[in-house]
Amino acid sequence: MTQAEIKLCSLLLQEHFGEIVEKIGVHLIRTGSQPLRVIAHDTGTSLDQVKKALCVLIQHNLVIYQVHKRGVVEYEAQCSRVLRMLRYPRYIYTTKTLYSDTGELIVEELLLNGKMTMSAVVKKVADRLTETMEDGKTMDYAEVSNTFVRLADTHFVQRCPLVPATENSDPGPPPPAPTLVINEKDMYLVPKLSLIGKGKRRRSSDEDAAGEPKAKRPKHTTDNKEPIPDDGIYWQVNLDRFHQHFRDQAIVSAVANRMDQTSSEIVRTMLRMSEITTPSSAPFTQPLSSNELEFVGKSGDSGGGMYVINLHKALTSLATATLESVVQERFGSRCARIFRLVLQKKHLEQKQVEDFAMIPAKEAKDMLYKMLSENFVSLQEIPKTPDHAPSRTFYLYTVNVLSAARMLLHRCYKSIANLIERRQFETKENKRLLEKSQRVEAIIASMQATGAEEAQLQEIEEMITAPERQQLETLKRNVNKLDASEIQVDETIFLLESYIESTMKKQ
Amino acid sequence: MAGNKGRGRAAYTFNIEAVGFSRGEKLPDVVLKPPPLFPDTDYKPVPLKTGEGEDYMLALKQELRETMKRMPYFIETPEEKQADPKSKKAKDTDKGTSLANTADVLKKIEELEKRGDGEKSDEENEEKEGSKEKSKEGDDDDEDDAAEQEEYDEEEQEEENDYINSYFEDGDDFGAESDDNMDEATY
């Protein structure tokens, strides 16, 4: 794992789970798989806290465990999975567009909690939906269950691996850690539950504060003490399926941009038909039976013509387009022209570049060197003589898309780490002001609830002076901008990662 | 040795034409120091995408961040929990005040909410230690709230009296330290 990735993971873990989990997580990412005692010893944290942190990480699918020989259990962190945390908003928003609010909340709950049983998810989502509905209306469990089943059918959620049921109980002691297995067929099998009920609306806070003493509250929330019918069957979000969806979206929109709407519809239909039959990292879709970019190719003549979408080609095009756009925005359109030229012609000499690009020698030289220093283009040496004498060697400029993509990806990780740090810095700078404004808002809210007059509210609002308000506005605007930038850099990361993965698989 | 044309004169070991400089031309300046940390860019960055989807995702992201901080999975370090020695005192004094006080109502609401969240996640947390820690966290949340309330009470009381604060000089170290180094020396 590169330093940039480790830094980013550290920032993400710290923001979402706190310092202790971050320490353990980063240590595991750095050192690979380690047993429990070694982790505690190396990080200098108590065994107790390491156990808690590992619990949290395993619950969220960020750390896996394995039993090694001699009964030692080792824990391993998954750096790439930690980086997925950047993409949570995109997953949730996509589900919203496909399955509306119910689906959105289901995926949100699953992402926030890592693994959950179906009944727990349904109950929680129903409660949340009931909160937002008008008074008197409640959300039925059946509706939420239906959406859940649909999500499982389209593979957006999947079952977590289970402890295998051993028919012949071992005479010896049980293994130190269970080895979880999941059958391919069972991954999307929804248990037969009859969840009957409606969402509960949480009572408004006034009643809570005035009426119920603290002791009574716990009884209400855990009033059904019956055994949960699907205990042990946990569900998690299937990130690969989401990635497949994003990739399809990117391809369809690329086709729509390059050609017209009809072609993109054709491509979209082809992709949809092969959604479930193709594994997520296949270079080609399953051949279907019914036209021309490099994306779509003919793979046979049976059934009137079998057509296939060349996914690898598509991803390569998208990655290359990203690279071109980065060069254009960083160095200018002339540089971009040179870049596209070298990309197209594969290998070019200095002189040839000047001639083909129709740019004066001095400028062309300058631009090539700038791009060379940033590793967008590289030099290829072709010796004329066996002694590799520099005066008798060809030096050709070339673009190695894979390594340029890797370089850009690394840069993206660094960018996001910088963005997060800056955002944290801004928030910390204005912490006092933020806390003050939060307190004022809380007071206003409570006073409104208990019915205060306008004059009092006005007085409280004036506790925040105008320049402070200005400062708050600026802070809010900056933080929003930084957050939005994070989300958009993550889109680039997705494209580049998909391309790199597809290329590695192909080799 | 043969081949050493022009003693003392600078000669390149390779064909300078190949890299694009013609002979005798002025070469670019030698680089003497590392590039600046924030170099000037000729081109401004492209503006961010805006739209309904992006706005929604932005709101989602900020909400998620806040929600995760309140979940039981967020483990605070022991130093943060013990950071307020005065919180213990505040806890004792707060028990005496009446419920009619607005500040206390707020504190109660927050406690109850946190208690409720703690209870719900009992299903997910299998370890006994985990649940013990959570109840400790619940107490610590109380302490944190109490500390916050105490701060707020002080401020409210400050504003209710007639003293003009600027008449009394606070020490140099009082109040929020500004991190920017503008006022190093004021004479």
XYZ file of C-alpha atoms in Angstrom:
694
model
C 0.000 0.000 0.000
C 1.383 3.357 -0.951
C 1.942 6.055 1.623
C -0.791 8.177 0.078
C -3.318 5.343 0.446
C -2.324 4.671 4.038
C -2.674 8.348 4.897
C -6.099 8.489 3.332
C -7.210 5.334 5.139
C -5.994 6.822 8.397
C -8.013 9.992 7.862
C -11.146 8.076 6.924
C -10.948 5.677 9.864
C -10.349 8.500 12.265
C -13.273 10.529 11.009
C -15.713 7.664 11.136
C -14.587 5.472 14.012
C -12.292 7.479 16.260
C -8.646 7.423 17.237
C -8.317 3.928 18.636
C -9.856 2.156 15.668
C -7.696 4.295 13.419
C -4.519 3.300 15.210
C -5.266 -0.400 15.017
C -6.525 -0.199 11.455
C -3.518 1.698 10.129
C -1.147 -0.626 11.946
C -2.774 -3.637 10.297
C -2.699 -2.021 6.878
C 0.978 -1.270 7.244
C 2.137 -4.593 8.601
C -0.154 -7.100 6.941
C -1.750 -9.919 8.883
C -0.950 -10.240 12.570
C -2.289 -12.098 15.582
C -4.032 -10.334 18.428
C -1.235 -10.207 20.970
C 1.276 -8.861 18.490
C -1.081 -6.037 17.553
C -1.570 -5.112 21.191
C 2.140 -5.207 21.836
C 3.203 -3.257 18.765
C 0.667 -0.487 19.072
C 0.982 -0.208 22.819
C -2.765 -0.356 23.400
C -4.487 -2.562 25.944
C -5.791 -5.922 24.810
C -9.272 -4.810 25.729
C -9.234 -1.858 23.371
C -7.655 -3.833 20.559
C -10.484 -6.321 20.836
C -13.073 -3.571 20.678
C -11.411 -1.922 17.702
C -11.121 -5.230 15.864
C -14.785 -5.895 16.576
C -15.769 -2.646 14.956
C -13.510 -3.224 11.971
C -14.698 -6.784 11.401
C -18.313 -5.736 11.754
C -17.795 -3.260 8.949
C -15.990 -5.768 6.694
C -12.744 -3.850 6.905
C -10.757 -6.608 8.577
C -10.892 -10.334 7.956
C -9.527 -13.134 10.097
C -8.062 -16.504 9.374
C -6.969 -19.450 11.440
C -3.432 -20.383 10.641
C -1.598 -23.529 11.559
C -1.097 -24.222 15.245
C -4.331 -22.467 16.007
C -3.093 -18.918 15.661
C -5.714 -16.489 14.434
C -4.395 -13.670 12.282
C -6.185 -10.481 11.329
C -5.756 -8.724 8.044
C -6.966 -5.311 7.000
C -8.349 -4.570 3.568
C -7.029 -1.197 2.512
C -9.102 -0.984 -0.649
C -12.280 -1.635 1.330
C -11.459 1.251 3.655
C -11.114 3.539 0.642
C -14.625 2.559 -0.414
C -15.934 4.597 2.499
C -15.492 7.647 0.304
C -18.101 6.265 -2.008
C -20.889 5.677 0.493
C -22.909 8.742 -0.538
C -22.771 7.633 -4.162
C -24.045 4.140 -3.306
C -26.911 5.530 -1.289
C -27.873 8.084 -3.916
C -27.804 5.452 -6.675
C -30.137 3.222 -4.672
C -32.427 6.187 -4.232
C -32.659 6.663 -7.986
C -33.362 2.980 -8.519
C -35.529 2.005 -5.558
C -36.641 5.329 -4.077
C -36.559 6.245 -0.412
C -37.156 2.793 1.018
C -34.250 1.285 -0.864
C -32.102 4.255 -0.019
C -32.644 3.830 3.704
C -32.052 0.086 3.561
C -28.665 0.556 1.926
C -27.835 3.403 4.284
C -28.554 1.290 7.355
C -26.524 -1.589 5.988
C -23.576 0.670 5.212
C -23.691 2.330 8.623
C -23.837 -0.956 10.487
C -21.759 -3.224 8.284
C -23.777 -6.392 8.768
C -27.403 -6.727 9.854
C -30.171 -9.294 9.900
C -33.071 -8.696 7.557
C -35.580 -8.280 10.344
C -33.447 -5.670 12.064
C -33.044 -3.713 8.838
C -36.740 -3.827 8.047
C -37.698 -2.699 11.506
C -35.248 0.181 11.592
C -36.100 1.422 8.127
C -39.816 1.243 8.832
C -39.322 3.306 11.970
C -37.286 5.896 10.122
C -39.790 6.172 7.312
C -42.622 6.516 9.779
C -40.837 9.474 11.355
C -40.938 11.380 8.112
C -44.532 10.605 7.271
C -47.433 12.715 8.371
C -49.040 12.199 11.733
C -51.117 9.110 11.984
C -49.539 7.296 9.025
C -47.125 4.435 9.543
C -44.935 2.406 7.264
C -45.836 -1.229 6.830
C -43.113 -3.829 7.271
C -44.326 -5.679 4.200
C -43.460 -2.841 1.886
C -39.962 -2.549 3.279
C -39.533 -6.322 3.019
C -40.562 -6.199 -0.610
C -37.942 -3.605 -1.416
C -35.381 -5.662 0.454
C -36.242 -8.739 -1.578
C -35.943 -6.744 -4.788
C -32.514 -5.504 -3.738
C -31.450 -9.072 -3.032
C -32.799 -10.292 -6.359
C -30.795 -7.743 -8.290
C -27.780 -8.639 -6.162
C -27.308 -5.245 -4.588
C -27.297 -6.810 -1.136
C -25.880 -10.208 -0.360
C -25.609 -12.592 2.519
C -22.535 -12.599 4.652
C -20.571 -15.824 4.928
C -21.913 -18.055 7.698
C -20.550 -20.419 10.266
C -20.927 -23.813 8.631
C -23.387 -26.112 10.370
C -21.349 -29.134 11.433
C -23.396 -32.309 11.479
C -20.755 -34.381 13.219
C -19.650 -32.391 16.221
C -15.918 -32.503 16.691
C -14.856 -34.394 19.779
C -11.989 -31.957 20.319
C -12.242 -28.316 21.368
C -13.782 -25.952 18.805
C -11.350 -24.043 16.599
C -10.238 -20.652 17.911
C -12.045 -18.834 15.134
C -14.772 -20.093 12.864
C -14.089 -20.337 9.174
C -16.975 -18.650 7.442
C -18.281 -20.091 4.219
C -20.968 -19.019 1.845
C -22.472 -21.032 -0.924
C -22.664 -19.243 -4.246
C -26.305 -20.248 -4.651
C -27.315 -19.088 -1.199
C -25.825 -15.650 -1.442
C -28.992 -13.959 -2.512
C -31.499 -16.281 -0.954
C -33.940 -14.329 1.170
C -35.144 -16.230 4.239
C -38.875 -16.868 4.457
C -39.910 -14.384 7.050
C -43.338 -13.188 7.835
C -42.595 -9.785 9.183
C -45.816 -8.284 10.318
C -45.943 -4.907 11.853
C -45.786 -1.240 11.285
C -43.133 1.331 11.914
C -43.132 2.903 15.336
C -43.011 6.622 15.597
C -40.668 7.876 18.258
C -42.567 10.131 20.655
C -41.751 13.788 20.481
C -38.996 14.886 22.837
C -41.216 17.021 25.108
C -43.163 14.094 26.342
C -39.977 12.180 26.942
C -38.388 14.921 28.931
C -41.371 15.747 31.080
C -43.092 12.401 31.494
C -40.937 9.342 31.436
C -38.115 8.799 33.842
C -34.993 7.316 32.309
C -35.583 3.831 33.642
C -38.776 3.352 31.686
C -37.242 4.147 28.296
C -35.316 0.865 27.763
C -38.455 -1.199 28.083
C -40.099 0.485 25.118
C -37.311 -0.064 22.654
C -36.793 -3.735 23.381
C -40.373 -4.737 23.975
C -40.318 -7.777 21.676
C -38.159 -10.267 23.444
C -39.077 -13.156 21.135
C -36.182 -14.849 19.397
C -35.407 -13.240 16.075
C -36.549 -15.673 13.364
C -33.589 -15.146 11.056
C -30.886 -15.028 13.679
C -27.461 -15.731 12.231
C -28.318 -14.710 8.683
C -26.595 -11.393 8.139
C -26.696 -9.221 5.081
C -24.190 -6.797 3.663
C -24.066 -4.441 0.730
C -22.617 -5.928 -2.446
C -20.198 -3.213 -3.504
C -19.115 -5.006 -6.681
C -22.626 -4.892 -8.015
C -22.756 -1.142 -7.458
C -19.443 -0.762 -9.235
C -20.812 -2.719 -12.140
C -23.770 -0.355 -12.256
C -21.510 2.719 -12.193
C -19.378 1.264 -14.950
C -22.423 0.606 -17.102
C -23.630 4.142 -16.453
C -20.257 5.556 -17.499
C -20.202 3.500 -20.691
C -23.743 4.426 -21.654
C -23.145 8.124 -21.143
C -19.871 7.924 -23.079
C -21.684 6.320 -25.990
C -24.415 8.936 -25.782
C -21.811 11.689 -25.956
C -19.863 10.166 -28.795
C -22.789 9.029 -30.882
C -26.452 9.638 -30.370
C -29.152 8.759 -27.941
C -30.332 5.651 -29.806
C -26.942 3.988 -29.769
C -26.633 4.591 -26.081
C -30.021 2.991 -25.538
C -28.896 -0.071 -27.453
C -25.773 -0.334 -25.349
C -27.779 0.172 -22.177
C -30.150 -2.621 -23.081
C -27.308 -4.976 -23.869
C -25.692 -4.213 -20.555
C -28.912 -4.669 -18.650
C -29.618 -8.003 -20.204
C -26.274 -9.318 -19.126
C -26.330 -7.720 -15.671
C -26.753 -10.877 -13.705
C -25.224 -13.395 -16.026
C -21.826 -11.744 -16.241
C -19.441 -11.709 -13.285
C -18.394 -8.197 -12.414
C -14.825 -8.355 -13.708
C -15.300 -10.106 -17.034
C -13.684 -8.404 -20.008
C -16.557 -9.254 -22.328
C -20.252 -9.609 -21.643
C -21.984 -12.856 -22.432
C -22.689 -12.816 -26.148
C -26.257 -11.797 -26.908
C -28.243 -12.114 -30.023
C -29.374 -8.665 -32.353
C -23.825 -2.123 -34.076
C -20.061 0.254 -34.107
C -17.768 1.809 -31.786
C -14.814 -0.174 -30.680
C -17.050 -0.996 -27.760
C -19.445 -3.237 -29.579
C -18.132 -6.055 -31.665
C -19.514 -8.994 -33.504
C -18.595 -12.304 -31.995
C -20.353 -14.775 -34.242
C -23.116 -15.274 -36.710
C -25.428 -17.690 -34.965
C -28.961 -16.513 -34.348
C -28.604 -13.778 -36.892
C -25.484 -12.232 -35.402
C -24.061 -12.317 -31.895
C -22.842 -9.047 -30.490
C -20.637 -8.403 -27.595
C -19.637 -5.297 -25.678
C -15.914 -5.003 -25.230
C -15.844 -3.829 -21.639
C -12.098 -3.651 -21.407
C -11.919 -1.422 -24.452
C -14.637 0.748 -23.024
C -12.836 1.190 -19.726
C -9.577 1.933 -21.538
C -11.301 4.651 -23.528
C -12.756 6.177 -20.418
C -9.417 6.132 -18.608
C -7.639 7.636 -21.600
C -10.255 10.349 -21.851
C -9.681 11.141 -18.185
C -5.929 11.417 -18.774
C -6.432 13.674 -21.775
C -8.740 15.917 -19.857
C -6.283 16.186 -16.971
C -3.475 17.142 -19.358
C -5.697 19.726 -20.978
C -6.711 21.334 -17.731
C -3.217 21.357 -16.315
C -1.081 22.307 -19.267
C -3.353 23.795 -21.906
C -4.928 22.653 -25.116
C -1.703 22.669 -27.131
C -0.173 20.239 -24.693
C -3.335 18.182 -24.920
C -2.935 18.069 -28.683
C 0.616 16.764 -28.350
C -0.559 14.237 -25.769
C -3.331 12.924 -27.981
C -0.905 12.787 -30.878
C 1.638 10.679 -29.023
C -1.207 8.514 -27.729
C -2.454 7.878 -31.191
C 0.871 7.281 -32.894
C 2.302 5.279 -30.014
C 5.977 6.287 -30.486
C 7.254 9.583 -31.859
C 10.569 11.338 -32.079
C 11.016 14.920 -31.027
C 11.152 16.134 -34.613
C 8.085 14.176 -35.616
C 6.111 15.635 -32.751
C 6.834 19.136 -33.937
C 5.859 18.277 -37.479
C 2.646 16.432 -36.777
C 1.373 18.777 -34.101
C 2.240 21.867 -36.130
C 3.608 23.614 -33.090
C 6.920 25.538 -33.159
C 9.915 23.543 -31.982
C 10.681 25.507 -28.884
C 7.156 25.335 -27.502
C 6.767 21.701 -28.395
C 10.005 20.883 -26.605
C 8.969 22.817 -23.564
C 5.603 21.130 -23.354
C 6.998 17.670 -23.881
C 9.465 18.172 -21.081
C 6.788 19.471 -18.771
C 4.681 16.408 -19.403
C 7.723 14.201 -19.088
C 8.576 15.637 -15.711
C 5.056 14.907 -14.512
C 5.253 11.368 -15.919
C 2.414 11.662 -18.375
C 4.717 10.717 -21.237
C 7.851 8.640 -21.035
C 10.958 8.193 -23.139
C 11.706 4.957 -24.866
C 15.297 4.320 -25.900
C 15.983 2.440 -29.099
C 19.705 1.849 -29.501
C 21.172 1.740 -32.959
C 24.418 0.158 -31.874
C 24.958 -2.581 -29.317
C 26.933 -0.274 -27.070
C 23.920 1.958 -26.440
C 25.907 5.092 -27.180
C 23.682 8.059 -26.512
C 24.640 9.815 -29.729
C 23.508 6.811 -31.670
C 20.250 6.083 -29.913
C 16.719 6.934 -30.844
C 14.722 8.560 -28.105
C 11.025 8.146 -28.641
C 8.226 9.703 -26.698
C 5.435 7.375 -25.749
C 2.431 7.226 -23.456
C 2.095 4.154 -21.261
C -1.565 4.385 -20.322
C -1.398 1.887 -17.473
C 1.441 3.589 -15.652
C 0.039 7.056 -16.316
C -3.288 5.893 -14.895
C -1.541 4.545 -11.806
C 0.296 7.809 -11.369
C -2.924 9.772 -11.662
C -4.675 7.472 -9.216
C -1.935 7.996 -6.674
C -2.340 11.723 -7.147
C -6.077 11.438 -6.585
C -5.523 9.696 -3.265
C -3.188 12.478 -2.242
C -5.737 15.094 -3.311
C -8.511 13.615 -1.263
C -6.246 13.300 1.759
C -5.399 16.997 1.365
C -9.054 17.927 0.998
C -10.029 16.042 4.132
C -7.199 17.574 6.129
C -8.081 21.052 4.999
C -11.721 20.521 5.874
C -10.779 19.277 9.342
C -8.493 22.245 9.786
C -11.224 24.704 8.822
C -13.688 23.065 11.176
C -11.208 23.053 14.027
C -10.349 26.720 13.528
C -13.935 27.750 13.932
C -14.866 25.157 16.511
C -15.824 27.676 19.142
C -18.052 29.587 16.791
C -19.703 26.409 15.534
C -20.438 25.200 19.041
C -21.904 28.570 19.950
C -24.195 28.594 16.961
C -25.291 25.031 17.681
C -26.170 25.947 21.243
C -28.145 28.955 20.087
C -30.054 26.818 17.622
C -30.820 24.261 20.289
C -32.123 26.960 22.608
C -34.269 28.461 19.891
C -35.670 25.053 19.023
C -36.532 24.236 22.589
C -38.032 27.658 23.193
C -40.162 27.364 20.114
C -41.373 24.007 21.286
C -42.367 25.388 24.654
C -43.966 28.412 22.999
C -41.931 31.569 23.451
C -42.703 35.006 22.098
C -41.091 36.616 19.101
C -39.157 39.112 21.183
C -37.382 36.418 23.155
C -36.487 34.496 20.020
C -35.165 37.659 18.460
C -33.006 38.310 21.497
C -31.503 34.854 21.391
C -30.813 35.104 17.688
C -28.909 38.301 18.233
C -26.462 36.450 20.416
C -24.655 35.702 17.203
C -23.307 38.968 15.829
C -23.328 39.875 12.145
C -19.601 39.362 11.494
C -19.885 36.002 13.245
C -22.739 35.115 10.984
C -20.607 36.094 8.033
C -17.812 33.899 9.289
C -20.207 30.997 9.674
C -21.472 31.496 6.143
C -17.960 31.464 4.737
C -17.094 28.390 6.755
C -20.179 26.574 5.543
C -19.460 27.460 1.935
C -15.860 26.287 2.171
C -16.709 23.036 3.880
C -19.386 22.326 1.278
C -16.961 22.990 -1.524
C -14.343 20.687 -0.012
C -16.908 17.952 0.536
C -18.224 18.224 -3.010
C -14.659 18.058 -4.332
C -14.061 14.851 -2.385
C -17.108 13.253 -3.948
C -16.057 14.205 -7.449
C -12.449 13.138 -7.113
C -13.823 9.791 -5.993
C -15.580 9.458 -9.352
C -12.239 9.752 -11.112
C -10.759 7.241 -8.697
C -13.523 4.793 -9.603
C -12.840 5.071 -13.332
C -9.091 4.680 -12.977
C -9.375 1.786 -10.539
C -11.805 -0.040 -12.802
C -9.479 0.382 -15.748
C -6.417 -0.797 -13.835
C -8.287 -3.778 -12.452
C -9.595 -4.757 -15.862
C -6.136 -4.504 -17.409
C -4.544 -6.584 -14.670
C -7.199 -9.260 -15.047
C -6.615 -9.424 -18.764
C -2.906 -10.108 -18.425
C 42.910 9.391 -26.280
C 41.594 9.364 -29.727
C 38.130 10.675 -29.949
C 38.717 13.338 -27.359
C 38.161 16.273 -29.653
C 38.571 19.779 -28.318
C 40.350 19.391 -25.000
C 38.779 21.314 -22.204
C 35.821 22.227 -24.321
C 32.434 21.026 -23.178
C 31.134 18.191 -25.321
C 27.978 16.189 -24.882
C 28.265 12.454 -24.757
C 25.165 12.041 -26.830
C 23.640 13.540 -29.883
C 22.048 16.713 -28.610
C 19.814 16.857 -31.674
C 17.984 13.781 -30.494
C 16.554 15.529 -27.474
C 15.605 18.548 -29.478
C 18.201 21.216 -28.781
C 20.173 22.456 -31.766
C 23.856 23.023 -31.217
C 24.918 26.241 -29.607
C 21.420 27.132 -28.497
C 20.800 28.492 -25.051
C 19.870 25.678 -22.722
C 17.167 26.218 -20.094
C 18.223 27.367 -16.619
C 19.686 24.931 -14.185
C 17.310 24.042 -11.389
C 18.917 24.999 -8.072
C 16.205 24.299 -5.511
C 13.150 22.103 -5.174
C 9.960 23.412 -6.772
C 7.800 25.613 -4.523
C 5.262 23.893 -2.292
C 2.328 25.705 -3.882
C 3.443 26.514 -7.433
C 1.530 29.028 -9.506
C -0.742 27.405 -11.993
C -1.379 28.917 -15.376
C -4.840 27.469 -15.580
C -7.619 27.757 -13.048
C -9.225 24.487 -11.977
C -12.454 23.465 -13.624
C -15.503 24.450 -11.542
C -17.259 21.691 -9.647
C -20.269 19.906 -11.057
C -23.511 21.225 -9.654
C -26.894 19.698 -9.837
C -29.584 18.005 -7.873
C -27.714 14.738 -7.599
C -24.527 16.366 -6.429
C -26.362 18.477 -3.848
C -28.120 15.435 -2.502
C -24.898 13.480 -2.249
C -23.258 16.379 -0.459
C -26.031 16.515 2.128
C -25.856 12.735 2.502
C -22.124 12.847 3.083
C -22.352 15.424 5.827
C -25.237 13.635 7.490
C -23.389 10.311 7.347
C -20.358 11.888 8.972
C -22.449 13.203 11.836
C -24.387 9.973 12.228
C -21.246 7.850 12.352
C -19.874 9.961 15.157
C -22.930 9.152 17.245
C -22.995 5.434 16.530
C -21.679 2.994 19.108
C -18.918 2.041 16.690
C -17.232 5.356 17.317
C -14.743 4.704 20.082
C -13.281 7.690 21.839
C -9.842 7.564 23.377
C -9.650 7.417 27.169
C -7.894 10.812 27.238
C -10.886 12.497 25.667
C -13.214 10.887 28.163
C -11.177 12.069 31.120
C -10.455 15.485 29.638
C -12.982 17.290 31.828
C -12.132 17.021 35.520
C -14.742 19.697 36.192
C -17.405 17.574 34.525
C -17.625 15.433 37.644
C -18.377 18.517 39.689
C -20.918 19.659 37.133
C -22.659 16.309 37.340
C -23.126 16.724 41.085
C -24.411 20.283 40.882
C -26.778 19.477 38.043
C -28.561 16.871 40.071
C -29.732 19.636 42.405
C -31.294 21.934 39.841
C -34.924 21.697 38.925
C -36.250 20.239 35.731
C -37.853 23.495 34.741
C -34.490 24.860 33.605
C -34.266 24.885 29.792
C -30.644 23.815 29.829
C -31.499 20.719 31.812
C -34.322 19.836 29.465
C -31.834 19.862 26.603
C -29.392 17.737 28.549
C -32.096 15.222 29.332
C -33.152 15.008 25.718
C -29.622 14.326 24.575
C -29.047 11.744 27.274
C -32.251 9.943 26.436
C -31.446 9.925 22.739
C -28.027 8.491 23.368
C -29.451 5.946 25.756
C -31.929 4.923 23.106
C -29.213 4.486 20.472
C -27.134 2.495 22.912
C -30.020 0.102 23.581
C -30.868 -0.491 19.955
C -27.388 -1.559 19.018
C -27.266 -4.199 21.731
C -28.360 -6.747 19.174
C -25.346 -6.120 17.015
C -22.678 -6.127 19.664
C -22.053 -9.632 20.837
C -19.235 -9.158 23.330
C -20.011 -8.635 26.964
C -17.107 -6.231 27.220
C -18.652 -4.210 24.442
C -21.841 -3.650 26.331
C -20.010 -2.740 29.488
C -18.009 -0.185 27.566
C -21.171 1.198 26.052
C -22.767 1.869 29.386
C -19.559 3.604 30.385
C -19.827 5.606 27.174
C -23.351 6.521 28.081
C -22.064 7.942 31.354
C -19.280 9.745 29.594
C -21.759 11.270 27.204
C -23.573 12.586 30.245
C -20.370 14.112 31.490
C -19.663 15.697 28.148
C -23.149 17.169 27.996
C -22.839 18.407 31.541
C -19.566 20.095 30.696
C -21.153 21.733 27.681
C -24.090 22.883 29.738
C -21.810 24.323 32.354
C -19.931 26.338 29.759
C -23.141 27.617 28.363
C -24.521 28.557 31.777
C -21.434 30.612 32.438
C -21.833 32.523 29.215
C -25.500 33.187 29.761
C -24.831 34.469 33.231
C -22.079 36.687 31.902
C -24.448 38.399 29.559
C -27.162 38.934 32.109
C -25.202 41.242 34.383
C -24.280 44.848 33.816
C -20.530 44.642 33.718
C -18.938 45.662 30.493
C -16.451 42.938 29.766
C -13.975 45.128 27.972
C -13.232 47.000 31.196
C -11.585 43.943 32.571
C -8.488 42.791 30.832
C -8.098 39.108 30.376
C -4.677 37.575 30.489
C -2.792 37.013 27.309
C -3.552 33.330 27.350
C -7.265 33.620 27.893
C -9.691 32.631 25.212
C -9.214 30.900 21.900
C -5.692 31.008 20.609
C -5.518 32.058 17.021
C -3.396 29.717 15.032
C -2.305 32.169 12.371
C 0.924 33.900 13.196
C -0.149 37.419 12.322
C 0.418 39.159 15.616
C 3.815 38.010 16.644
C 4.924 41.382 17.974
C 2.632 44.261 18.743
C 4.380 47.270 20.139
